[in-house]
């Protein structure tokens, strides 16, 4: 399973942390309870043994019967929880004692109990105290049992966490991860344009409501796309008609452009003709100026000829007069 920062991973992590803390607190309370029960059991056993010995050793202590005291002491000392049992007379003189060495070295145990418990029980004969019994108990068995309980509880907690983790992950894979993967796949397909995809969940829960919502959304999108497709067909037909009209308009425009080009050509020809006329006019004006100069010269010559003719006429008149005379 790919670990990602998803809601499922956060939920599983939080759940496991809470479960681990709860199991840890339960483990501590359980071991403390068992330790207290074991301490109470040891104290009760010591009290029973001390009470029994105080009763059965009253006469041997009063009679100073060492053999009988030794037999009682040997029988009581078989219990390994007792590391020492001592008999004293009323003057606190040691009559008999049994003692064994017990290794009470501290181990890695957060619930460690003090290594020894010492209890004193009076020995009464009638109402008179004739001696006492001192029993020293060892907490080794308590520490061993609490350590075993702690190890067993830790192993049990680890196995329980592994099993619960596997069950929770399997539950999320079947009920959340797989439906969410199918939901993501359906959304991706719908996003790429495939509006035929649907989600079907057999269980009725929140994800089924989400799947129904997705199916409803895809159905609405499908209807919308069908309407858009119909509208696009209508728009396509309208565009085709517009293209026909535009083609006719373009054809008319091309004809108008041809006529305009002919007019422009005619205007250009007229302009050239006008330029030739203007040039000819300029040439004619130049010719007129030259003719005018010639006419002025002719006029001057004519006037000179007229003066000469008048003089000639006068000379002819004089000659005629002379000839007539």
mmCIF file of C-alpha atoms in Angstrom:
data_model
loop_
_atom_site.group_PDB
_atom_site.id
_atom_site.type_symbol
_atom_site.label_atom_id
_atom_site.label_comp_id
_atom_site.label_asym_id
_atom_site.label_seq_id
_atom_site.Cartn_x
_atom_site.Cartn_y
_atom_site.Cartn_z
ATOM 1 C CA UNK A 1 0.000 0.000 0.000
ATOM 2 C CA UNK A 2 1.409 3.305 -1.017
ATOM 3 C CA UNK A 3 1.734 5.589 1.997
ATOM 4 C CA UNK A 4 0.426 9.015 1.154
ATOM 5 C CA UNK A 5 -0.800 11.926 3.165
ATOM 6 C CA UNK A 6 -4.434 10.987 2.847
ATOM 7 C CA UNK A 7 -7.345 11.062 5.254
ATOM 8 C CA UNK A 8 -7.303 7.251 5.554
ATOM 9 C CA UNK A 9 -3.591 7.180 6.499
ATOM 10 C CA UNK A 10 -4.068 9.977 9.023
ATOM 11 C CA UNK A 11 -7.065 8.177 10.529
ATOM 12 C CA UNK A 12 -5.239 4.833 10.753
ATOM 13 C CA UNK A 13 -2.166 6.486 12.281
ATOM 14 C CA UNK A 14 -4.245 8.388 14.843
ATOM 15 C CA UNK A 15 -6.269 5.272 15.641
ATOM 16 C CA UNK A 16 -3.142 3.163 16.151
ATOM 17 C CA UNK A 17 -1.506 5.827 18.326
ATOM 18 C CA UNK A 18 -4.617 6.072 20.508
ATOM 19 C CA UNK A 19 -4.851 2.276 20.635
ATOM 20 C CA UNK A 20 -1.164 1.986 21.551
ATOM 21 C CA UNK A 21 -1.491 4.588 24.318
ATOM 22 C CA UNK A 22 -4.680 2.940 25.600
ATOM 23 C CA UNK A 23 -3.039 -0.494 25.585
ATOM 24 C CA UNK A 24 0.029 0.932 27.313
ATOM 25 C CA UNK A 25 -2.109 2.450 30.062
ATOM 26 C CA UNK A 26 -4.050 -0.798 30.336
ATOM 27 C CA UNK A 27 -0.782 -2.749 30.508
ATOM 28 C CA UNK A 28 0.537 -0.555 33.309
ATOM 29 C CA UNK A 29 -2.714 -0.796 35.270
ATOM 30 C CA UNK A 30 -2.873 -4.572 34.732
ATOM 31 C CA UNK A 31 0.712 -5.184 35.884
ATOM 32 C CA UNK A 32 0.268 -2.851 38.861
ATOM 33 C CA UNK A 33 -2.910 -4.675 39.792
ATOM 34 C CA UNK A 34 -1.228 -8.057 39.479
ATOM 35 C CA UNK A 35 1.776 -6.849 41.474
ATOM 36 C CA UNK A 36 -0.485 -5.609 44.243
ATOM 37 C CA UNK A 37 -2.355 -8.901 44.202
ATOM 38 C CA UNK A 38 0.904 -10.864 44.424
ATOM 39 C CA UNK A 39 2.173 -8.677 47.289
ATOM 40 C CA UNK A 40 -1.108 -9.158 49.137
ATOM 41 C CA UNK A 41 -0.955 -12.920 48.493
ATOM 42 C CA UNK A 42 2.602 -13.059 49.853
ATOM 43 C CA UNK A 43 1.607 -11.067 52.931
ATOM 44 C CA UNK A 44 -1.423 -13.302 53.477
ATOM 45 C CA UNK A 45 0.712 -16.455 53.142
ATOM 46 C CA UNK A 46 3.281 -15.031 55.519
ATOM 47 C CA UNK A 47 0.548 -14.118 57.970
ATOM 48 C CA UNK A 48 -0.992 -17.578 57.798
ATOM 49 C CA UNK A 49 2.369 -19.265 58.210
ATOM 50 C CA UNK A 50 3.339 -16.959 61.083
ATOM 51 C CA UNK A 51 -0.032 -17.449 62.791
ATOM 52 C CA UNK A 52 0.134 -21.208 62.430
ATOM 53 C CA UNK A 53 3.725 -21.355 63.718
ATOM 54 C CA UNK A 54 2.926 -19.108 66.668
ATOM 55 C CA UNK A 55 0.246 -21.593 67.688
ATOM 56 C CA UNK A 56 2.082 -24.875 67.177
ATOM 57 C CA UNK A 57 5.429 -23.659 68.570
ATOM 58 C CA UNK A 58 4.095 -22.260 71.829
ATOM 59 C CA UNK A 59 4.721 -25.393 73.902
ATOM 60 C CA UNK A 60 8.088 -26.277 72.260
ATOM 61 C CA UNK A 61 9.304 -22.734 72.944
ATOM 62 C CA UNK A 62 8.040 -22.903 76.526
ATOM 63 C CA UNK A 63 9.671 -26.309 77.013
ATOM 64 C CA UNK A 64 12.746 -25.273 75.024
ATOM 65 C CA UNK A 65 12.261 -28.331 72.792
ATOM 66 C CA UNK A 66 14.811 -27.644 70.051
ATOM 67 C CA UNK A 67 14.139 -30.862 68.145
ATOM 68 C CA UNK A 68 10.448 -30.107 67.675
ATOM 69 C CA UNK A 69 11.179 -26.473 66.810
ATOM 70 C CA UNK A 70 13.696 -27.622 64.223
ATOM 71 C CA UNK A 71 11.170 -29.975 62.609
ATOM 72 C CA UNK A 72 8.566 -27.183 62.456
ATOM 73 C CA UNK A 73 11.197 -24.822 61.084
ATOM 74 C CA UNK A 74 12.313 -27.319 58.433
ATOM 75 C CA UNK A 75 8.718 -27.957 57.306
ATOM 76 C CA UNK A 76 7.910 -24.246 57.074
ATOM 77 C CA UNK A 77 11.168 -23.371 55.335
ATOM 78 C CA UNK A 78 10.302 -25.481 52.307
ATOM 79 C CA UNK A 79 8.419 -22.506 50.911
ATOM 80 C CA UNK A 80 10.941 -20.679 48.703
ATOM 81 C CA UNK A 81 9.248 -17.320 49.300
ATOM 82 C CA UNK A 82 10.695 -17.369 52.838
ATOM 83 C CA UNK A 83 14.370 -16.491 53.005
ATOM 84 C CA UNK A 84 14.600 -16.688 56.760
ATOM 85 C CA UNK A 85 12.547 -17.970 59.749
ATOM 86 C CA UNK A 86 13.769 -17.364 63.289
ATOM 87 C CA UNK A 87 12.372 -18.403 66.688
ATOM 88 C CA UNK A 88 13.054 -16.195 69.746
ATOM 89 C CA UNK A 89 12.185 -16.650 73.386
ATOM 90 C CA UNK A 90 10.651 -13.963 75.520
ATOM 91 C CA UNK A 91 14.109 -12.496 76.151
ATOM 92 C CA UNK A 92 14.699 -12.211 72.400
ATOM 93 C CA UNK A 93 17.228 -15.008 72.523
ATOM 94 C CA UNK A 94 17.566 -16.825 69.258
ATOM 95 C CA UNK A 95 16.362 -20.387 69.653
ATOM 96 C CA UNK A 96 16.583 -21.634 66.065
ATOM 97 C CA UNK A 97 16.837 -20.133 62.583
ATOM 98 C CA UNK A 98 16.837 -21.130 58.932
ATOM 99 C CA UNK A 99 18.182 -18.801 56.221
ATOM 100 C CA UNK A 100 18.815 -19.067 52.485
ATOM 101 C CA UNK A 101 20.540 -16.783 50.045
ATOM 102 C CA UNK A 102 18.368 -15.343 47.329
ATOM 103 C CA UNK A 103 19.641 -13.211 44.459
ATOM 104 C CA UNK A 104 17.456 -10.116 44.594
ATOM 105 C CA UNK A 105 19.563 -8.080 42.192
ATOM 106 C CA UNK A 106 17.587 -5.470 40.322
ATOM 107 C CA UNK A 107 16.547 -6.339 36.776
ATOM 108 C CA UNK A 108 15.076 -4.282 33.950
ATOM 109 C CA UNK A 109 11.678 -4.126 35.579
ATOM 110 C CA UNK A 110 9.827 -0.825 36.028
ATOM 111 C CA UNK A 111 7.509 -2.578 38.504
ATOM 112 C CA UNK A 112 10.308 -3.796 40.786
ATOM 113 C CA UNK A 113 9.300 -4.519 44.421
ATOM 114 C CA UNK A 114 11.590 -4.127 47.427
ATOM 115 C CA UNK A 115 13.565 -7.364 47.878
ATOM 116 C CA UNK A 116 12.493 -8.290 51.429
ATOM 117 C CA UNK A 117 9.482 -8.149 53.750
ATOM 118 C CA UNK A 118 9.994 -8.808 57.432
ATOM 119 C CA UNK A 119 7.068 -9.753 59.679
ATOM 120 C CA UNK A 120 7.129 -10.533 63.407
ATOM 121 C CA UNK A 121 4.501 -12.675 65.111
ATOM 122 C CA UNK A 122 4.210 -13.064 68.911
ATOM 123 C CA UNK A 123 4.010 -16.539 70.435
ATOM 124 C CA UNK A 124 1.408 -16.695 73.237
ATOM 125 C CA UNK A 125 0.843 -19.368 75.820
ATOM 126 C CA UNK A 126 -2.435 -18.465 77.354
ATOM 127 C CA UNK A 127 -2.195 -14.729 77.669
ATOM 128 C CA UNK A 128 1.539 -14.636 78.239
ATOM 129 C CA UNK A 129 3.969 -13.819 75.419
ATOM 130 C CA UNK A 130 6.672 -16.430 75.643
ATOM 131 C CA UNK A 131 8.507 -15.661 72.437
ATOM 132 C CA UNK A 132 8.272 -14.451 68.863
ATOM 133 C CA UNK A 133 8.678 -15.626 65.311
ATOM 134 C CA UNK A 134 10.336 -13.455 62.665
ATOM 135 C CA UNK A 135 9.658 -14.400 59.044
ATOM 136 C CA UNK A 136 11.482 -12.623 56.229
ATOM 137 C CA UNK A 137 9.890 -12.999 52.797
ATOM 138 C CA UNK A 138 11.508 -12.469 49.412
ATOM 139 C CA UNK A 139 9.888 -10.464 46.570
ATOM 140 C CA UNK A 140 11.836 -12.353 43.943
ATOM 141 C CA UNK A 141 8.853 -14.396 42.785
ATOM 142 C CA UNK A 142 6.760 -11.224 42.617
ATOM 143 C CA UNK A 143 9.368 -9.435 40.492
ATOM 144 C CA UNK A 144 9.807 -12.481 38.243
ATOM 145 C CA UNK A 145 6.074 -12.826 37.725
ATOM 146 C CA UNK A 146 5.583 -9.092 37.063
ATOM 147 C CA UNK A 147 8.464 -9.198 34.567
ATOM 148 C CA UNK A 148 6.912 -12.225 32.865
ATOM 149 C CA UNK A 149 3.539 -10.490 32.823
ATOM 150 C CA UNK A 150 5.110 -7.358 31.405
ATOM 151 C CA UNK A 151 6.937 -9.294 28.646
ATOM 152 C CA UNK A 152 3.815 -11.299 27.869
ATOM 153 C CA UNK A 153 1.687 -8.134 27.788
ATOM 154 C CA UNK A 154 4.199 -6.371 25.519
ATOM 155 C CA UNK A 155 4.266 -9.342 23.140
ATOM 156 C CA UNK A 156 0.478 -9.566 23.276
ATOM 157 C CA UNK A 157 0.200 -5.825 22.659
ATOM 158 C CA UNK A 158 2.576 -6.042 19.679
ATOM 159 C CA UNK A 159 0.689 -9.000 18.177
ATOM 160 C CA UNK A 160 -2.613 -7.284 18.856
ATOM 161 C CA UNK A 161 -1.401 -4.061 17.227
ATOM 162 C CA UNK A 162 -0.129 -5.969 14.181
ATOM 163 C CA UNK A 163 -3.421 -7.850 13.836
ATOM 164 C CA UNK A 164 -5.516 -4.734 14.373
ATOM 165 C CA UNK A 165 -3.328 -2.777 11.952
ATOM 166 C CA UNK A 166 -3.741 -5.485 9.316
ATOM 167 C CA UNK A 167 -7.508 -5.630 9.882
ATOM 168 C CA UNK A 168 -7.865 -1.839 9.774
ATOM 169 C CA UNK A 169 -5.728 -1.549 6.632
ATOM 170 C CA UNK A 170 -7.683 -4.384 5.009
ATOM 171 C CA UNK A 171 -10.931 -2.695 6.013
ATOM 172 C CA UNK A 172 -9.801 0.622 4.544
ATOM 173 C CA UNK A 173 -8.551 -1.095 1.388
ATOM 174 C CA UNK A 174 -11.884 -2.826 0.831
ATOM 175 C CA UNK A 175 -14.290 -0.153 2.048
ATOM 176 C CA UNK A 176 -12.479 3.137 1.448
ATOM 177 C CA UNK A 177 -9.356 2.833 -0.704
ATOM 178 C CA UNK A 178 -10.910 0.669 -3.440
ATOM 179 C CA UNK A 179 -14.157 2.712 -3.660
ATOM 180 C CA UNK A 180 -12.130 5.929 -3.633
ATOM 181 C CA UNK A 181 -9.858 4.514 -6.352
ATOM 182 C CA UNK A 182 -12.949 3.594 -8.406
ATOM 183 C CA UNK A 183 -14.369 7.050 -7.722
ATOM 184 C CA UNK A 184 -11.116 8.699 -8.830
ATOM 185 C CA UNK A 185 -11.047 6.505 -11.958
ATOM 186 C CA UNK A 186 -14.639 7.467 -12.774
ATOM 187 C CA UNK A 187 -13.884 11.166 -12.262
ATOM 188 C CA UNK A 188 -10.776 10.864 -14.482
ATOM 189 C CA UNK A 189 -12.764 9.117 -17.224
ATOM 190 C CA UNK A 190 -15.486 11.753 -16.976
ATOM 191 C CA UNK A 191 -12.795 14.446 -17.115
ATOM 192 C CA UNK A 192 -11.438 12.984 -20.355
ATOM 193 C CA UNK A 193 -14.910 13.099 -21.914
ATOM 194 C CA UNK A 194 -16.156 9.549 -21.300
ATOM 195 C CA UNK A 195 -19.632 10.197 -19.875
ATOM 196 C CA UNK A 196 -20.710 6.536 -20.057
ATOM 197 C CA UNK A 197 -18.847 5.549 -16.869
ATOM 198 C CA UNK A 198 -20.885 4.774 -13.723
ATOM 199 C CA UNK A 199 -20.107 3.686 -10.151
ATOM 200 C CA UNK A 200 -21.916 0.815 -8.451
ATOM 201 C CA UNK A 201 -21.419 0.187 -4.710
ATOM 202 C CA UNK A 202 -23.197 -2.709 -3.044
ATOM 203 C CA UNK A 203 -22.943 -1.331 0.496
ATOM 204 C CA UNK A 204 -25.102 1.558 1.589
ATOM 205 C CA UNK A 205 -22.842 4.070 3.290
ATOM 206 C CA UNK A 206 -21.433 7.553 2.774
ATOM 207 C CA UNK A 207 -19.338 6.532 -0.232
ATOM 208 C CA UNK A 208 -22.427 5.103 -1.934
ATOM 209 C CA UNK A 209 -24.076 8.502 -1.519
ATOM 210 C CA UNK A 210 -20.968 10.055 -3.048
ATOM 211 C CA UNK A 211 -21.096 7.541 -5.918
ATOM 212 C CA UNK A 212 -24.780 8.286 -6.502
ATOM 213 C CA UNK A 213 -23.980 11.981 -6.580
ATOM 214 C CA UNK A 214 -21.213 11.355 -9.121
ATOM 215 C CA UNK A 215 -23.542 9.222 -11.284
ATOM 216 C CA UNK A 216 -26.189 11.943 -11.136
ATOM 217 C CA UNK A 217 -23.617 14.592 -12.083
ATOM 218 C CA UNK A 218 -22.358 12.476 -15.006
ATOM 219 C CA UNK A 219 -25.959 11.942 -16.175
ATOM 220 C CA UNK A 220 -26.601 15.696 -16.072
ATOM 221 C CA UNK A 221 -23.340 16.307 -17.930
ATOM 222 C CA UNK A 222 -24.388 13.718 -20.519
ATOM 223 C CA UNK A 223 -27.725 15.463 -21.037
ATOM 224 C CA UNK A 224 -25.984 18.812 -21.216
ATOM 225 C CA UNK A 225 -23.497 17.475 -23.767
ATOM 226 C CA UNK A 226 -26.351 16.054 -25.852
ATOM 227 C CA UNK A 227 -28.062 19.438 -25.798
ATOM 228 C CA UNK A 228 -24.782 21.109 -26.686
ATOM 229 C CA UNK A 229 -24.298 18.619 -29.515
ATOM 230 C CA UNK A 230 -27.766 19.434 -30.846
ATOM 231 C CA UNK A 231 -27.048 23.140 -30.528
ATOM 232 C CA UNK A 232 -23.718 22.649 -32.290
ATOM 233 C CA UNK A 233 -25.511 20.919 -35.166
ATOM 234 C CA UNK A 234 -27.924 23.837 -35.432
ATOM 235 C CA UNK A 235 -25.044 26.290 -35.242
ATOM 236 C CA UNK A 236 -23.194 24.281 -37.912
ATOM 237 C CA UNK A 237 -26.196 24.470 -40.253
ATOM 238 C CA UNK A 238 -26.507 28.198 -39.604
ATOM 239 C CA UNK A 239 -22.788 28.638 -40.272
ATOM 240 C CA UNK A 240 -23.146 26.747 -43.562
ATOM 241 C CA UNK A 241 -25.997 29.043 -44.594
ATOM 242 C CA UNK A 242 -23.948 32.055 -43.557
ATOM 243 C CA UNK A 243 -21.039 30.711 -45.602
ATOM 244 C CA UNK A 244 -23.339 30.459 -48.650
ATOM 245 C CA UNK A 245 -24.510 34.026 -48.151
ATOM 246 C CA UNK A 246 -20.951 35.181 -47.611
ATOM 247 C CA UNK A 247 -19.944 33.372 -50.814
ATOM 248 C CA UNK A 248 -22.603 35.206 -52.765
ATOM 249 C CA UNK A 249 -21.586 38.486 -51.138
ATOM 250 C CA UNK A 250 -17.958 37.753 -51.989
ATOM 251 C CA UNK A 251 -18.953 36.996 -55.591
ATOM 252 C CA UNK A 252 -20.824 40.312 -55.842
ATOM 253 C CA UNK A 253 -17.926 42.037 -54.170
ATOM 254 C CA UNK A 254 -15.495 40.509 -56.669
ATOM 255 C CA UNK A 255 -17.731 41.737 -59.528
ATOM 256 C CA UNK A 256 -17.876 45.200 -57.989
ATOM 257 C CA UNK A 257 -14.113 45.107 -57.595
ATOM 258 C CA UNK A 258 -13.783 44.191 -61.294
ATOM 259 C CA UNK A 259 -16.072 47.074 -62.289
ATOM 260 C CA UNK A 260 -14.166 49.383 -59.970
ATOM 261 C CA UNK A 261 -10.905 48.279 -61.527
ATOM 262 C CA UNK A 262 -12.372 48.978 -65.001
ATOM 263 C CA UNK A 263 -13.498 52.417 -63.842
ATOM 264 C CA UNK A 264 -10.060 53.021 -62.367
ATOM 265 C CA UNK A 265 -8.499 51.917 -65.662
ATOM 266 C CA UNK A 266 -10.856 54.233 -67.579
ATOM 267 C CA UNK A 267 -10.028 57.052 -65.225
ATOM 268 C CA UNK A 268 -6.350 56.356 -65.698
ATOM 269 C CA UNK A 269 -6.841 56.381 -69.485
ATOM 270 C CA UNK A 270 -8.847 59.628 -69.228
ATOM 271 C CA UNK A 271 -6.124 61.083 -67.086
ATOM 272 C CA UNK A 272 -3.544 60.134 -69.700
ATOM 273 C CA UNK A 273 -5.756 61.592 -72.449
ATOM 274 C CA UNK A 274 -6.223 64.740 -70.391
ATOM 275 C CA UNK A 275 -2.489 64.949 -69.949
ATOM 276 C CA UNK A 276 -1.994 64.613 -73.748
ATOM 277 C CA UNK A 277 -4.641 67.282 -74.383
ATOM 278 C CA UNK A 278 -2.944 69.538 -71.880
ATOM 279 C CA UNK A 279 0.389 68.884 -73.537
ATOM 280 C CA UNK A 280 -1.087 69.587 -76.971
ATOM 281 C CA UNK A 281 -2.679 72.729 -75.562
ATOM 282 C CA UNK A 282 0.696 73.814 -74.268
ATOM 283 C CA UNK A 283 2.202 73.045 -77.668
ATOM 284 C CA UNK A 284 -0.604 74.949 -79.429
ATOM 285 C CA UNK A 285 -0.112 77.869 -77.065
ATOM 286 C CA UNK A 286 3.570 77.836 -77.962
ATOM 287 C CA UNK A 287 2.704 77.738 -81.681
ATOM 288 C CA UNK A 288 0.214 80.617 -81.206
ATOM 289 C CA UNK A 289 2.868 82.726 -79.519
ATOM 290 C CA UNK A 290 5.256 82.066 -82.432
ATOM 291 C CA UNK A 291 2.450 82.928 -84.959
ATOM 292 C CA UNK A 292 1.646 86.059 -83.029
ATOM 293 C CA UNK A 293 5.282 87.140 -83.241
ATOM 294 C CA UNK A 294 5.229 86.406 -86.967
ATOM 295 C CA UNK A 295 1.988 88.356 -87.379
ATOM 296 C CA UNK A 296 3.469 91.289 -85.498
ATOM 297 C CA UNK A 297 6.498 91.172 -87.770
ATOM 298 C CA UNK A 298 4.186 90.892 -90.789
ATOM 299 C CA UNK A 299 2.203 93.860 -89.544
ATOM 300 C CA UNK A 300 5.388 95.850 -89.098
ATOM 301 C CA UNK A 301 6.473 94.840 -92.594
ATOM 302 C CA UNK A 302 2.977 95.708 -93.885
ATOM 303 C CA UNK A 303 3.149 99.104 -92.301
ATOM 304 C CA UNK A 304 6.556 99.585 -93.795
ATOM 305 C CA UNK A 305 5.216 98.404 -97.131
ATOM 306 C CA UNK A 306 2.290 100.781 -96.722
ATOM 307 C CA UNK A 307 4.603 103.671 -96.009
ATOM 308 C CA UNK A 308 6.711 102.694 -98.961
ATOM 309 C CA UNK A 309 3.602 102.366 -101.143
ATOM 310 C CA UNK A 310 2.417 105.776 -100.017
ATOM 311 C CA UNK A 311 5.776 107.200 -100.794
ATOM 312 C CA UNK A 312 5.720 105.321 -104.059
ATOM 313 C CA UNK A 313 2.233 106.659 -104.759
ATOM 314 C CA UNK A 314 3.372 110.155 -103.902
ATOM 315 C CA UNK A 315 6.360 109.714 -106.158
ATOM 316 C CA UNK A 316 4.077 108.345 -108.879
ATOM 317 C CA UNK A 317 1.736 111.297 -108.456
ATOM 318 C CA UNK A 318 4.618 113.668 -108.702
ATOM 319 C CA UNK A 319 5.896 111.790 -111.711
ATOM 320 C CA UNK A 320 2.420 111.810 -113.283
ATOM 321 C CA UNK A 321 2.161 115.534 -112.622
ATOM 322 C CA UNK A 322 5.540 116.085 -114.144
ATOM 323 C CA UNK A 323 4.628 113.906 -117.088
ATOM 324 C CA UNK A 324 1.330 115.751 -117.482
ATOM 325 C CA UNK A 325 3.058 118.962 -117.504
#
